């Protein structure tokens, strides 16, 4: 069972500053607001602000320049690689992807997905479940959940494959704008039907990448649970030490 806890304040502040860098509020090459300005703007303590800035410097978003202050570097190359799963889940063209659509319909939402969508326990939502196959081997099982009402006026409930990615479909049909993605990675044993689809022997765990796609206000527009056979994965991350 995977347990989720709210991120510390300094991590949440760092995430907010990241989003402002990505949306152009803090462009690369400019100075970020001073510690005093950040304390006043976000109502957080100075130690919290300092830790958030240090985290962003460590991960390559910011850098200190003597006599000039803290400068925005922009989106690190390593981050582009880390959010690959989320981008693929949003933009995969079912009509062109290698694999098959295995389920479309209204289902009870898993607790962690319901929490991300802001739904009560035991609520139901529309799911599109797609099995990704490469070289005749199942490599991913992607279950994408949509809040009630979002599918109206779209083809999301169709049992036919979608031409174009879900993101493109929703932005076109519903005039929505996807702003950012949060990924939560955990490990668990698969359900019997998940193991069967992925061709997993008994006892082999899966990695679950929960991809939460939100608008600029932080409202979740869709949540994808990307299951990867743990015995076929190698995860790598790169970060700066200074």
PDB file of N, CA and C in Angstrom, residues 44-137:
ATOM      1  N   UNK A  44       5.338  32.903   4.274  1.00  0.00           N
ATOM      2  CA  UNK A  44       6.132  31.817   4.852  1.00  0.00           C
ATOM      3  C   UNK A  44       7.335  32.391   5.575  1.00  0.00           C
ATOM      4  N   UNK A  45       7.915  31.584   6.443  1.00  0.00           N
ATOM      5  CA  UNK A  45       9.056  32.046   7.219  1.00  0.00           C
ATOM      6  C   UNK A  45      10.303  32.134   6.351  1.00  0.00           C
ATOM      7  N   UNK A  46      11.285  32.909   6.808  1.00  0.00           N
ATOM      8  CA  UNK A  46      12.532  33.028   6.056  1.00  0.00           C
ATOM      9  C   UNK A  46      13.244  31.681   5.893  1.00  0.00           C
ATOM     10  N   UNK A  47      13.346  30.832   6.950  1.00  0.00           N
ATOM     11  CA  UNK A  47      13.984  29.525   6.756  1.00  0.00           C
ATOM     12  C   UNK A  47      13.304  28.689   5.672  1.00  0.00           C
ATOM     13  N   UNK A  48      11.964  28.768   5.582  1.00  0.00           N
ATOM     14  CA  UNK A  48      11.243  28.029   4.545  1.00  0.00           C
ATOM     15  C   UNK A  48      11.619  28.553   3.160  1.00  0.00           C
ATOM     16  N   UNK A  49      11.677  29.872   3.014  1.00  0.00           N
ATOM     17  CA  UNK A  49      12.050  30.493   1.734  1.00  0.00           C
ATOM     18  C   UNK A  49      13.477  30.109   1.358  1.00  0.00           C
ATOM     19  N   UNK A  50      14.383  30.162   2.319  1.00  0.00           N
ATOM     20  CA  UNK A  50      15.783  29.829   2.055  1.00  0.00           C
ATOM     21  C   UNK A  50      15.910  28.381   1.586  1.00  0.00           C
ATOM     22  N   UNK A  51      15.206  27.458   2.248  1.00  0.00           N
ATOM     23  CA  UNK A  51      15.276  26.043   1.859  1.00  0.00           C
ATOM     24  C   UNK A  51      14.706  25.830   0.458  1.00  0.00           C
ATOM     25  N   UNK A  52      13.623  26.540   0.125  1.00  0.00           N
ATOM     26  CA  UNK A  52      13.036  26.408  -1.207  1.00  0.00           C
ATOM     27  C   UNK A  52      14.016  26.881  -2.277  1.00  0.00           C
ATOM     28  N   UNK A  53      14.674  28.015  -2.036  1.00  0.00           N
ATOM     29  CA  UNK A  53      15.633  28.546  -3.005  1.00  0.00           C
ATOM     30  C   UNK A  53      16.832  27.615  -3.154  1.00  0.00           C
ATOM     31  N   UNK A  54      17.303  27.050  -2.033  1.00  0.00           N
ATOM     32  CA  UNK A  54      18.425  26.124  -2.098  1.00  0.00           C
ATOM     33  C   UNK A  54      18.064  24.872  -2.887  1.00  0.00           C
ATOM     34  N   UNK A  55      16.823  24.388  -2.725  1.00  0.00           N
ATOM     35  CA  UNK A  55      16.364  23.217  -3.481  1.00  0.00           C
ATOM     36  C   UNK A  55      16.361  23.513  -4.975  1.00  0.00           C
ATOM     37  N   UNK A  56      15.883  24.696  -5.342  1.00  0.00           N
ATOM     38  CA  UNK A  56      15.836  25.074  -6.753  1.00  0.00           C
ATOM     39  C   UNK A  56      17.229  25.278  -7.340  1.00  0.00           C
ATOM     40  N   UNK A  57      18.154  25.759  -6.524  1.00  0.00           N
ATOM     41  CA  UNK A  57      19.544  25.890  -6.987  1.00  0.00           C
ATOM     42  C   UNK A  57      20.170  24.513  -7.188  1.00  0.00           C
ATOM     43  N   UNK A  58      19.901  23.621  -6.252  1.00  0.00           N
ATOM     44  CA  UNK A  58      20.462  22.266  -6.344  1.00  0.00           C
ATOM     45  C   UNK A  58      19.996  21.560  -7.610  1.00  0.00           C
ATOM     46  N   UNK A  59      18.714  21.772  -7.959  1.00  0.00           N
ATOM     47  CA  UNK A  59      18.149  21.073  -9.109  1.00  0.00           C
ATOM     48  C   UNK A  59      18.348  21.813 -10.429  1.00  0.00           C
ATOM     49  N   UNK A  60      19.033  22.981 -10.380  1.00  0.00           N
ATOM     50  CA  UNK A  60      19.405  23.652 -11.610  1.00  0.00           C
ATOM     51  C   UNK A  60      18.436  24.689 -12.132  1.00  0.00           C
ATOM     52  N   UNK A  61      17.395  25.031 -11.364  1.00  0.00           N
ATOM     53  CA  UNK A  61      16.445  26.052 -11.799  1.00  0.00           C
ATOM     54  C   UNK A  61      17.001  27.461 -11.573  1.00  0.00           C
ATOM     55  N   UNK A  62      17.781  27.632 -10.504  1.00  0.00           N
ATOM     56  CA  UNK A  62      18.323  28.932 -10.123  1.00  0.00           C
ATOM     57  C   UNK A  62      19.822  28.828  -9.923  1.00  0.00           C
ATOM     58  N   UNK A  63      20.503  29.975  -9.928  1.00  0.00           N
ATOM     59  CA  UNK A  63      21.913  30.019  -9.566  1.00  0.00           C
ATOM     60  C   UNK A  63      22.225  31.356  -8.889  1.00  0.00           C
ATOM     61  N   UNK A  64      23.197  31.325  -8.001  1.00  0.00           N
ATOM     62  CA  UNK A  64      23.620  32.552  -7.321  1.00  0.00           C
ATOM     63  C   UNK A  64      24.784  33.176  -8.069  1.00  0.00           C
ATOM     64  N   UNK A  65      24.705  34.484  -8.281  1.00  0.00           N
ATOM     65  CA  UNK A  65      25.802  35.222  -8.902  1.00  0.00           C
ATOM     66  C   UNK A  65      26.247  36.306  -7.936  1.00  0.00           C
ATOM     67  N   UNK A  66      27.520  36.251  -7.578  1.00  0.00           N
ATOM     68  CA  UNK A  66      28.046  37.196  -6.600  1.00  0.00           C
ATOM     69  C   UNK A  66      27.832  38.633  -7.062  1.00  0.00           C
ATOM     70  N   UNK A  67      27.274  39.424  -6.161  1.00  0.00           N
ATOM     71  CA  UNK A  67      27.034  40.828  -6.450  1.00  0.00           C
ATOM     72  C   UNK A  67      25.783  41.098  -7.267  1.00  0.00           C
ATOM     73  N   UNK A  68      25.055  40.042  -7.636  1.00  0.00           N
ATOM     74  CA  UNK A  68      23.869  40.244  -8.475  1.00  0.00           C
ATOM     75  C   UNK A  68      22.625  39.589  -7.895  1.00  0.00           C
ATOM     76  N   UNK A  69      22.810  38.567  -7.091  1.00  0.00           N
ATOM     77  CA  UNK A  69      21.668  37.898  -6.480  1.00  0.00           C
ATOM     78  C   UNK A  69      21.393  36.533  -7.075  1.00  0.00           C
ATOM     79  N   UNK A  70      20.160  36.069  -6.928  1.00  0.00           N
ATOM     80  CA  UNK A  70      19.754  34.753  -7.409  1.00  0.00           C
ATOM     81  C   UNK A  70      19.092  34.896  -8.779  1.00  0.00           C
ATOM     82  N   UNK A  71      19.632  34.168  -9.753  1.00  0.00           N
ATOM     83  CA  UNK A  71      19.228  34.314 -11.151  1.00  0.00           C
ATOM     84  C   UNK A  71      18.451  33.074 -11.609  1.00  0.00           C
ATOM     85  N   UNK A  72      17.462  33.299 -12.448  1.00  0.00           N
ATOM     86  CA  UNK A  72      16.705  32.202 -13.041  1.00  0.00           C
ATOM     87  C   UNK A  72      17.507  31.586 -14.185  1.00  0.00           C
ATOM     88  N   UNK A  73      17.725  30.281 -14.121  1.00  0.00           N
ATOM     89  CA  UNK A  73      18.414  29.576 -15.209  1.00  0.00           C
ATOM     90  C   UNK A  73      17.426  29.024 -16.231  1.00  0.00           C
ATOM     91  N   UNK A  74      16.218  28.694 -15.788  1.00  0.00           N
ATOM     92  CA  UNK A  74      15.235  28.089 -16.680  1.00  0.00           C
ATOM     93  C   UNK A  74      15.032  26.629 -16.344  1.00  0.00           C
ATOM     94  N   UNK A  75      14.346  25.940 -17.221  1.00  0.00           N
ATOM     95  CA  UNK A  75      14.009  24.539 -16.996  1.00  0.00           C
ATOM     96  C   UNK A  75      15.219  23.653 -17.268  1.00  0.00           C
ATOM     97  N   UNK A  76      15.703  22.898 -16.249  1.00  0.00           N
ATOM     98  CA  UNK A  76      16.872  22.035 -16.454  1.00  0.00           C
ATOM     99  C   UNK A  76      16.591  20.918 -17.442  1.00  0.00           C
ATOM    100  N   UNK A  77      17.613  20.511 -18.164  1.00  0.00           N
ATOM    101  CA  UNK A  77      17.450  19.435 -19.149  1.00  0.00           C
ATOM    102  C   UNK A  77      17.009  18.143 -18.493  1.00  0.00           C
ATOM    103  N   UNK A  78      17.513  17.886 -17.265  1.00  0.00           N
ATOM    104  CA  UNK A  78      17.161  16.642 -16.577  1.00  0.00           C
ATOM    105  C   UNK A  78      15.677  16.559 -16.301  1.00  0.00           C
ATOM    106  N   UNK A  79      15.025  17.709 -16.038  1.00  0.00           N
ATOM    107  CA  UNK A  79      13.599  17.711 -15.759  1.00  0.00           C
ATOM    108  C   UNK A  79      12.812  17.335 -16.998  1.00  0.00           C
ATOM    109  N   UNK A  80      13.303  17.749 -18.174  1.00  0.00           N
ATOM    110  CA  UNK A  80      12.628  17.385 -19.412  1.00  0.00           C
ATOM    111  C   UNK A  80      12.525  15.871 -19.530  1.00  0.00           C
ATOM    112  N   UNK A  81      13.557  15.160 -19.051  1.00  0.00           N
ATOM    113  CA  UNK A  81      13.528  13.707 -19.121  1.00  0.00           C
ATOM    114  C   UNK A  81      12.634  13.115 -18.051  1.00  0.00           C
ATOM    115  N   UNK A  82      12.619  13.731 -16.855  1.00  0.00           N
ATOM    116  CA  UNK A  82      11.866  13.163 -15.742  1.00  0.00           C
ATOM    117  C   UNK A  82      10.367  13.174 -15.996  1.00  0.00           C
ATOM    118  N   UNK A  83       9.831  14.161 -16.743  1.00  0.00           N
ATOM    119  CA  UNK A  83       8.395  14.222 -16.939  1.00  0.00           C
ATOM    120  C   UNK A  83       7.964  13.550 -18.245  1.00  0.00           C
ATOM    121  N   UNK A  84       8.825  12.694 -18.811  1.00  0.00           N
ATOM    122  CA  UNK A  84       8.515  12.048 -20.077  1.00  0.00           C
ATOM    123  C   UNK A  84       7.253  11.197 -19.983  1.00  0.00           C
ATOM    124  N   UNK A  85       7.100  10.443 -18.891  1.00  0.00           N
ATOM    125  CA  UNK A  85       5.928   9.589 -18.745  1.00  0.00           C
ATOM    126  C   UNK A  85       4.652  10.416 -18.756  1.00  0.00           C
ATOM    127  N   UNK A  86       4.669  11.540 -18.031  1.00  0.00           N
ATOM    128  CA  UNK A  86       3.491  12.389 -17.980  1.00  0.00           C
ATOM    129  C   UNK A  86       3.142  12.953 -19.335  1.00  0.00           C
ATOM    130  N   UNK A  87       4.143  13.423 -20.058  1.00  0.00           N
ATOM    131  CA  UNK A  87       3.898  13.985 -21.393  1.00  0.00           C
ATOM    132  C   UNK A  87       3.373  12.910 -22.342  1.00  0.00           C
ATOM    133  N   UNK A  88       3.940  11.717 -22.268  1.00  0.00           N
ATOM    134  CA  UNK A  88       3.476  10.639 -23.135  1.00  0.00           C
ATOM    135  C   UNK A  88       2.022  10.286 -22.844  1.00  0.00           C
ATOM    136  N   UNK A  89       1.655  10.235 -21.547  1.00  0.00           N
ATOM    137  CA  UNK A  89       0.282   9.899 -21.179  1.00  0.00           C
ATOM    138  C   UNK A  89      -0.703  10.922 -21.725  1.00  0.00           C
ATOM    139  N   UNK A  90      -0.296  12.198 -21.750  1.00  0.00           N
ATOM    140  CA  UNK A  90      -1.168  13.267 -22.232  1.00  0.00           C
ATOM    141  C   UNK A  90      -1.264  13.292 -23.753  1.00  0.00           C
ATOM    142  N   UNK A  91      -0.175  12.999 -24.417  1.00  0.00           N
ATOM    143  CA  UNK A  91      -0.092  13.247 -25.853  1.00  0.00           C
ATOM    144  C   UNK A  91      -0.119  11.995 -26.717  1.00  0.00           C
ATOM    145  N   UNK A  92      -0.218  10.813 -26.106  1.00  0.00           N
ATOM    146  CA  UNK A  92      -0.214   9.585 -26.905  1.00  0.00           C
ATOM    147  C   UNK A  92      -1.417   9.543 -27.842  1.00  0.00           C
ATOM    148  N   UNK A  93      -1.164   9.321 -29.112  1.00  0.00           N
ATOM    149  CA  UNK A  93      -2.200   9.185 -30.134  1.00  0.00           C
ATOM    150  C   UNK A  93      -2.601   7.715 -30.186  1.00  0.00           C
ATOM    151  N   UNK A  94      -3.785   7.379 -29.670  1.00  0.00           N
ATOM    152  CA  UNK A  94      -4.210   5.983 -29.610  1.00  0.00           C
ATOM    153  C   UNK A  94      -4.286   5.349 -30.991  1.00  0.00           C
ATOM    154  N   UNK A  95      -4.620   6.156 -31.985  1.00  0.00           N
ATOM    155  CA  UNK A  95      -4.773   5.607 -33.333  1.00  0.00           C
ATOM    156  C   UNK A  95      -3.435   5.249 -33.965  1.00  0.00           C
ATOM    157  N   UNK A  96      -2.349   5.813 -33.431  1.00  0.00           N
ATOM    158  CA  UNK A  96      -1.027   5.559 -33.985  1.00  0.00           C
ATOM    159  C   UNK A  96      -0.135   4.736 -33.051  1.00  0.00           C
ATOM    160  N   UNK A  97      -0.504   4.668 -31.771  1.00  0.00           N
ATOM    161  CA  UNK A  97       0.336   4.002 -30.776  1.00  0.00           C
ATOM    162  C   UNK A  97       0.329   2.490 -30.969  1.00  0.00           C
ATOM    163  N   UNK A  98       1.423   1.873 -30.577  1.00  0.00           N
ATOM    164  CA  UNK A  98       1.536   0.419 -30.624  1.00  0.00           C
ATOM    165  C   UNK A  98       0.857  -0.160 -29.389  1.00  0.00           C
ATOM    166  N   UNK A  99      -0.261  -0.837 -29.583  1.00  0.00           N
ATOM    167  CA  UNK A  99      -0.992  -1.394 -28.453  1.00  0.00           C
ATOM    168  C   UNK A  99      -2.475  -1.429 -28.742  1.00  0.00           C
ATOM    169  N   UNK A 100      -3.285  -1.515 -27.688  1.00  0.00           N
ATOM    170  CA  UNK A 100      -4.729  -1.601 -27.905  1.00  0.00           C
ATOM    171  C   UNK A 100      -5.493  -1.002 -26.737  1.00  0.00           C
ATOM    172  N   UNK A 101      -6.680  -0.508 -27.046  1.00  0.00           N
ATOM    173  CA  UNK A 101      -7.591   0.015 -26.045  1.00  0.00           C
ATOM    174  C   UNK A 101      -8.297  -1.176 -25.408  1.00  0.00           C
ATOM    175  N   UNK A 102      -8.150  -1.339 -24.091  1.00  0.00           N
ATOM    176  CA  UNK A 102      -8.694  -2.538 -23.444  1.00  0.00           C
ATOM    177  C   UNK A 102      -9.965  -2.264 -22.648  1.00  0.00           C
ATOM    178  N   UNK A 103     -10.239  -0.999 -22.321  1.00  0.00           N
ATOM    179  CA  UNK A 103     -11.455  -0.711 -21.554  1.00  0.00           C
ATOM    180  C   UNK A 103     -11.811   0.771 -21.668  1.00  0.00           C
ATOM    181  N   UNK A 104     -13.100   1.044 -21.807  1.00  0.00           N
ATOM    182  CA  UNK A 104     -13.646   2.397 -21.729  1.00  0.00           C
ATOM    183  C   UNK A 104     -14.969   2.299 -20.981  1.00  0.00           C
ATOM    184  N   UNK A 105     -15.147   3.104 -19.955  1.00  0.00           N
ATOM    185  CA  UNK A 105     -16.402   3.058 -19.227  1.00  0.00           C
ATOM    186  C   UNK A 105     -16.307   3.731 -17.876  1.00  0.00           C
ATOM    187  N   UNK A 106     -17.424   3.753 -17.175  1.00  0.00           N
ATOM    188  CA  UNK A 106     -17.492   4.352 -15.849  1.00  0.00           C
ATOM    189  C   UNK A 106     -17.147   3.302 -14.809  1.00  0.00           C
ATOM    190  N   UNK A 107     -16.185   3.598 -13.956  1.00  0.00           N
ATOM    191  CA  UNK A 107     -15.704   2.629 -12.969  1.00  0.00           C
ATOM    192  C   UNK A 107     -15.520   3.318 -11.620  1.00  0.00           C
ATOM    193  N   UNK A 108     -15.516   2.541 -10.514  1.00  0.00           N
ATOM    194  CA  UNK A 108     -15.162   3.115  -9.213  1.00  0.00           C
ATOM    195  C   UNK A 108     -13.715   3.596  -9.260  1.00  0.00           C
ATOM    196  N   UNK A 109     -13.458   4.769  -8.706  1.00  0.00           N
ATOM    197  CA  UNK A 109     -12.128   5.370  -8.807  1.00  0.00           C
ATOM    198  C   UNK A 109     -11.261   4.907  -7.624  1.00  0.00           C
ATOM    199  N   UNK A 110     -10.027   4.427  -7.893  1.00  0.00           N
ATOM    200  CA  UNK A 110      -9.108   4.098  -6.797  1.00  0.00           C
ATOM    201  C   UNK A 110      -8.913   5.290  -5.872  1.00  0.00           C
ATOM    202  N   UNK A 111      -8.660   5.027  -4.598  1.00  0.00           N
ATOM    203  CA  UNK A 111      -8.605   6.084  -3.588  1.00  0.00           C
ATOM    204  C   UNK A 111      -7.611   7.183  -3.936  1.00  0.00           C
ATOM    205  N   UNK A 112      -6.401   6.799  -4.382  1.00  0.00           N
ATOM    206  CA  UNK A 112      -5.386   7.819  -4.645  1.00  0.00           C
ATOM    207  C   UNK A 112      -5.743   8.664  -5.873  1.00  0.00           C
ATOM    208  N   UNK A 113      -6.470   8.074  -6.822  1.00  0.00           N
ATOM    209  CA  UNK A 113      -6.926   8.831  -7.988  1.00  0.00           C
ATOM    210  C   UNK A 113      -8.065   9.765  -7.592  1.00  0.00           C
ATOM    211  N   UNK A 114      -8.982   9.266  -6.763  1.00  0.00           N
ATOM    212  CA  UNK A 114     -10.090  10.099  -6.290  1.00  0.00           C
ATOM    213  C   UNK A 114      -9.563  11.311  -5.537  1.00  0.00           C
ATOM    214  N   UNK A 115      -8.550  11.100  -4.718  1.00  0.00           N
ATOM    215  CA  UNK A 115      -7.957  12.202  -3.963  1.00  0.00           C
ATOM    216  C   UNK A 115      -7.372  13.245  -4.907  1.00  0.00           C
ATOM    217  N   UNK A 116      -6.682  12.794  -5.945  1.00  0.00           N
ATOM    218  CA  UNK A 116      -6.068  13.722  -6.895  1.00  0.00           C
ATOM    219  C   UNK A 116      -7.120  14.501  -7.679  1.00  0.00           C
ATOM    220  N   UNK A 117      -8.263  13.854  -7.974  1.00  0.00           N
ATOM    221  CA  UNK A 117      -9.324  14.505  -8.732  1.00  0.00           C
ATOM    222  C   UNK A 117     -10.261  15.320  -7.846  1.00  0.00           C
ATOM    223  N   UNK A 118     -10.091  15.209  -6.517  1.00  0.00           N
ATOM    224  CA  UNK A 118     -10.980  15.919  -5.607  1.00  0.00           C
ATOM    225  C   UNK A 118     -12.347  15.276  -5.511  1.00  0.00           C
ATOM    226  N   UNK A 119     -12.407  13.933  -5.715  1.00  0.00           N
ATOM    227  CA  UNK A 119     -13.669  13.203  -5.662  1.00  0.00           C
ATOM    228  C   UNK A 119     -13.804  12.463  -4.338  1.00  0.00           C
ATOM    229  N   UNK A 120     -15.033  12.224  -3.874  1.00  0.00           N
ATOM    230  CA  UNK A 120     -15.223  11.447  -2.643  1.00  0.00           C
ATOM    231  C   UNK A 120     -14.870   9.980  -2.860  1.00  0.00           C
ATOM    232  N   UNK A 121     -14.641   9.275  -1.745  1.00  0.00           N
ATOM    233  CA  UNK A 121     -14.347   7.844  -1.832  1.00  0.00           C
ATOM    234  C   UNK A 121     -15.527   7.113  -2.472  1.00  0.00           C
ATOM    235  N   UNK A 122     -15.195   6.088  -3.225  1.00  0.00           N
ATOM    236  CA  UNK A 122     -16.168   5.240  -3.912  1.00  0.00           C
ATOM    237  C   UNK A 122     -16.913   5.970  -5.033  1.00  0.00           C
ATOM    238  N   UNK A 123     -16.427   7.133  -5.428  1.00  0.00           N
ATOM    239  CA  UNK A 123     -17.020   7.840  -6.565  1.00  0.00           C
ATOM    240  C   UNK A 123     -16.675   7.099  -7.859  1.00  0.00           C
ATOM    241  N   UNK A 124     -17.442   7.366  -8.903  1.00  0.00           N
ATOM    242  CA  UNK A 124     -17.164   6.775 -10.198  1.00  0.00           C
ATOM    243  C   UNK A 124     -16.709   7.843 -11.180  1.00  0.00           C
ATOM    244  N   UNK A 125     -15.918   7.423 -12.142  1.00  0.00           N
ATOM    245  CA  UNK A 125     -15.434   8.343 -13.165  1.00  0.00           C
ATOM    246  C   UNK A 125     -15.215   7.555 -14.451  1.00  0.00           C
ATOM    247  N   UNK A 126     -15.131   8.283 -15.543  1.00  0.00           N
ATOM    248  CA  UNK A 126     -14.856   7.649 -16.828  1.00  0.00           C
ATOM    249  C   UNK A 126     -13.382   7.276 -16.899  1.00  0.00           C
ATOM    250  N   UNK A 127     -13.095   6.065 -17.373  1.00  0.00           N
ATOM    251  CA  UNK A 127     -11.708   5.639 -17.553  1.00  0.00           C
ATOM    252  C   UNK A 127     -11.500   5.173 -18.988  1.00  0.00           C
ATOM    253  N   UNK A 128     -10.330   5.503 -19.525  1.00  0.00           N
ATOM    254  CA  UNK A 128      -9.850   4.925 -20.772  1.00  0.00           C
ATOM    255  C   UNK A 128      -8.579   4.167 -20.424  1.00  0.00           C
ATOM    256  N   UNK A 129      -8.558   2.868 -20.706  1.00  0.00           N
ATOM    257  CA  UNK A 129      -7.412   2.033 -20.331  1.00  0.00           C
ATOM    258  C   UNK A 129      -6.756   1.509 -21.608  1.00  0.00           C
ATOM    259  N   UNK A 130      -5.471   1.843 -21.757  1.00  0.00           N
ATOM    260  CA  UNK A 130      -4.736   1.498 -22.985  1.00  0.00           C
ATOM    261  C   UNK A 130      -3.505   0.671 -22.632  1.00  0.00           C
ATOM    262  N   UNK A 131      -3.337  -0.458 -23.311  1.00  0.00           N
ATOM    263  CA  UNK A 131      -2.175  -1.323 -23.111  1.00  0.00           C
ATOM    264  C   UNK A 131      -1.147  -1.024 -24.188  1.00  0.00           C
ATOM    265  N   UNK A 132       0.034  -0.578 -23.767  1.00  0.00           N
ATOM    266  CA  UNK A 132       1.111  -0.259 -24.705  1.00  0.00           C
ATOM    267  C   UNK A 132       1.951  -1.511 -24.929  1.00  0.00           C
ATOM    268  N   UNK A 133       2.172  -1.848 -26.202  1.00  0.00           N
ATOM    269  CA  UNK A 133       2.904  -3.062 -26.560  1.00  0.00           C
ATOM    270  C   UNK A 133       4.085  -2.686 -27.443  1.00  0.00           C
ATOM    271  N   UNK A 134       5.245  -3.238 -27.122  1.00  0.00           N
ATOM    272  CA  UNK A 134       6.436  -3.034 -27.939  1.00  0.00           C
ATOM    273  C   UNK A 134       7.107  -4.381 -28.186  1.00  0.00           C
ATOM    274  N   UNK A 135       7.404  -4.675 -29.437  1.00  0.00           N
ATOM    275  CA  UNK A 135       8.030  -5.952 -29.800  1.00  0.00           C
ATOM    276  C   UNK A 135       7.266  -7.137 -29.219  1.00  0.00           C
ATOM    277  N   UNK A 136       5.936  -7.063 -29.348  1.00  0.00           N
ATOM    278  CA  UNK A 136       5.031  -8.133 -28.911  1.00  0.00           C
ATOM    279  C   UNK A 136       5.014  -8.329 -27.390  1.00  0.00           C
ATOM    280  N   UNK A 137       5.535  -7.379 -26.639  1.00  0.00           N
ATOM    281  CA  UNK A 137       5.543  -7.481 -25.181  1.00  0.00           C
ATOM    282  C   UNK A 137       4.827  -6.274 -24.581  1.00  0.00           C
TER     283      UNK A 137
END
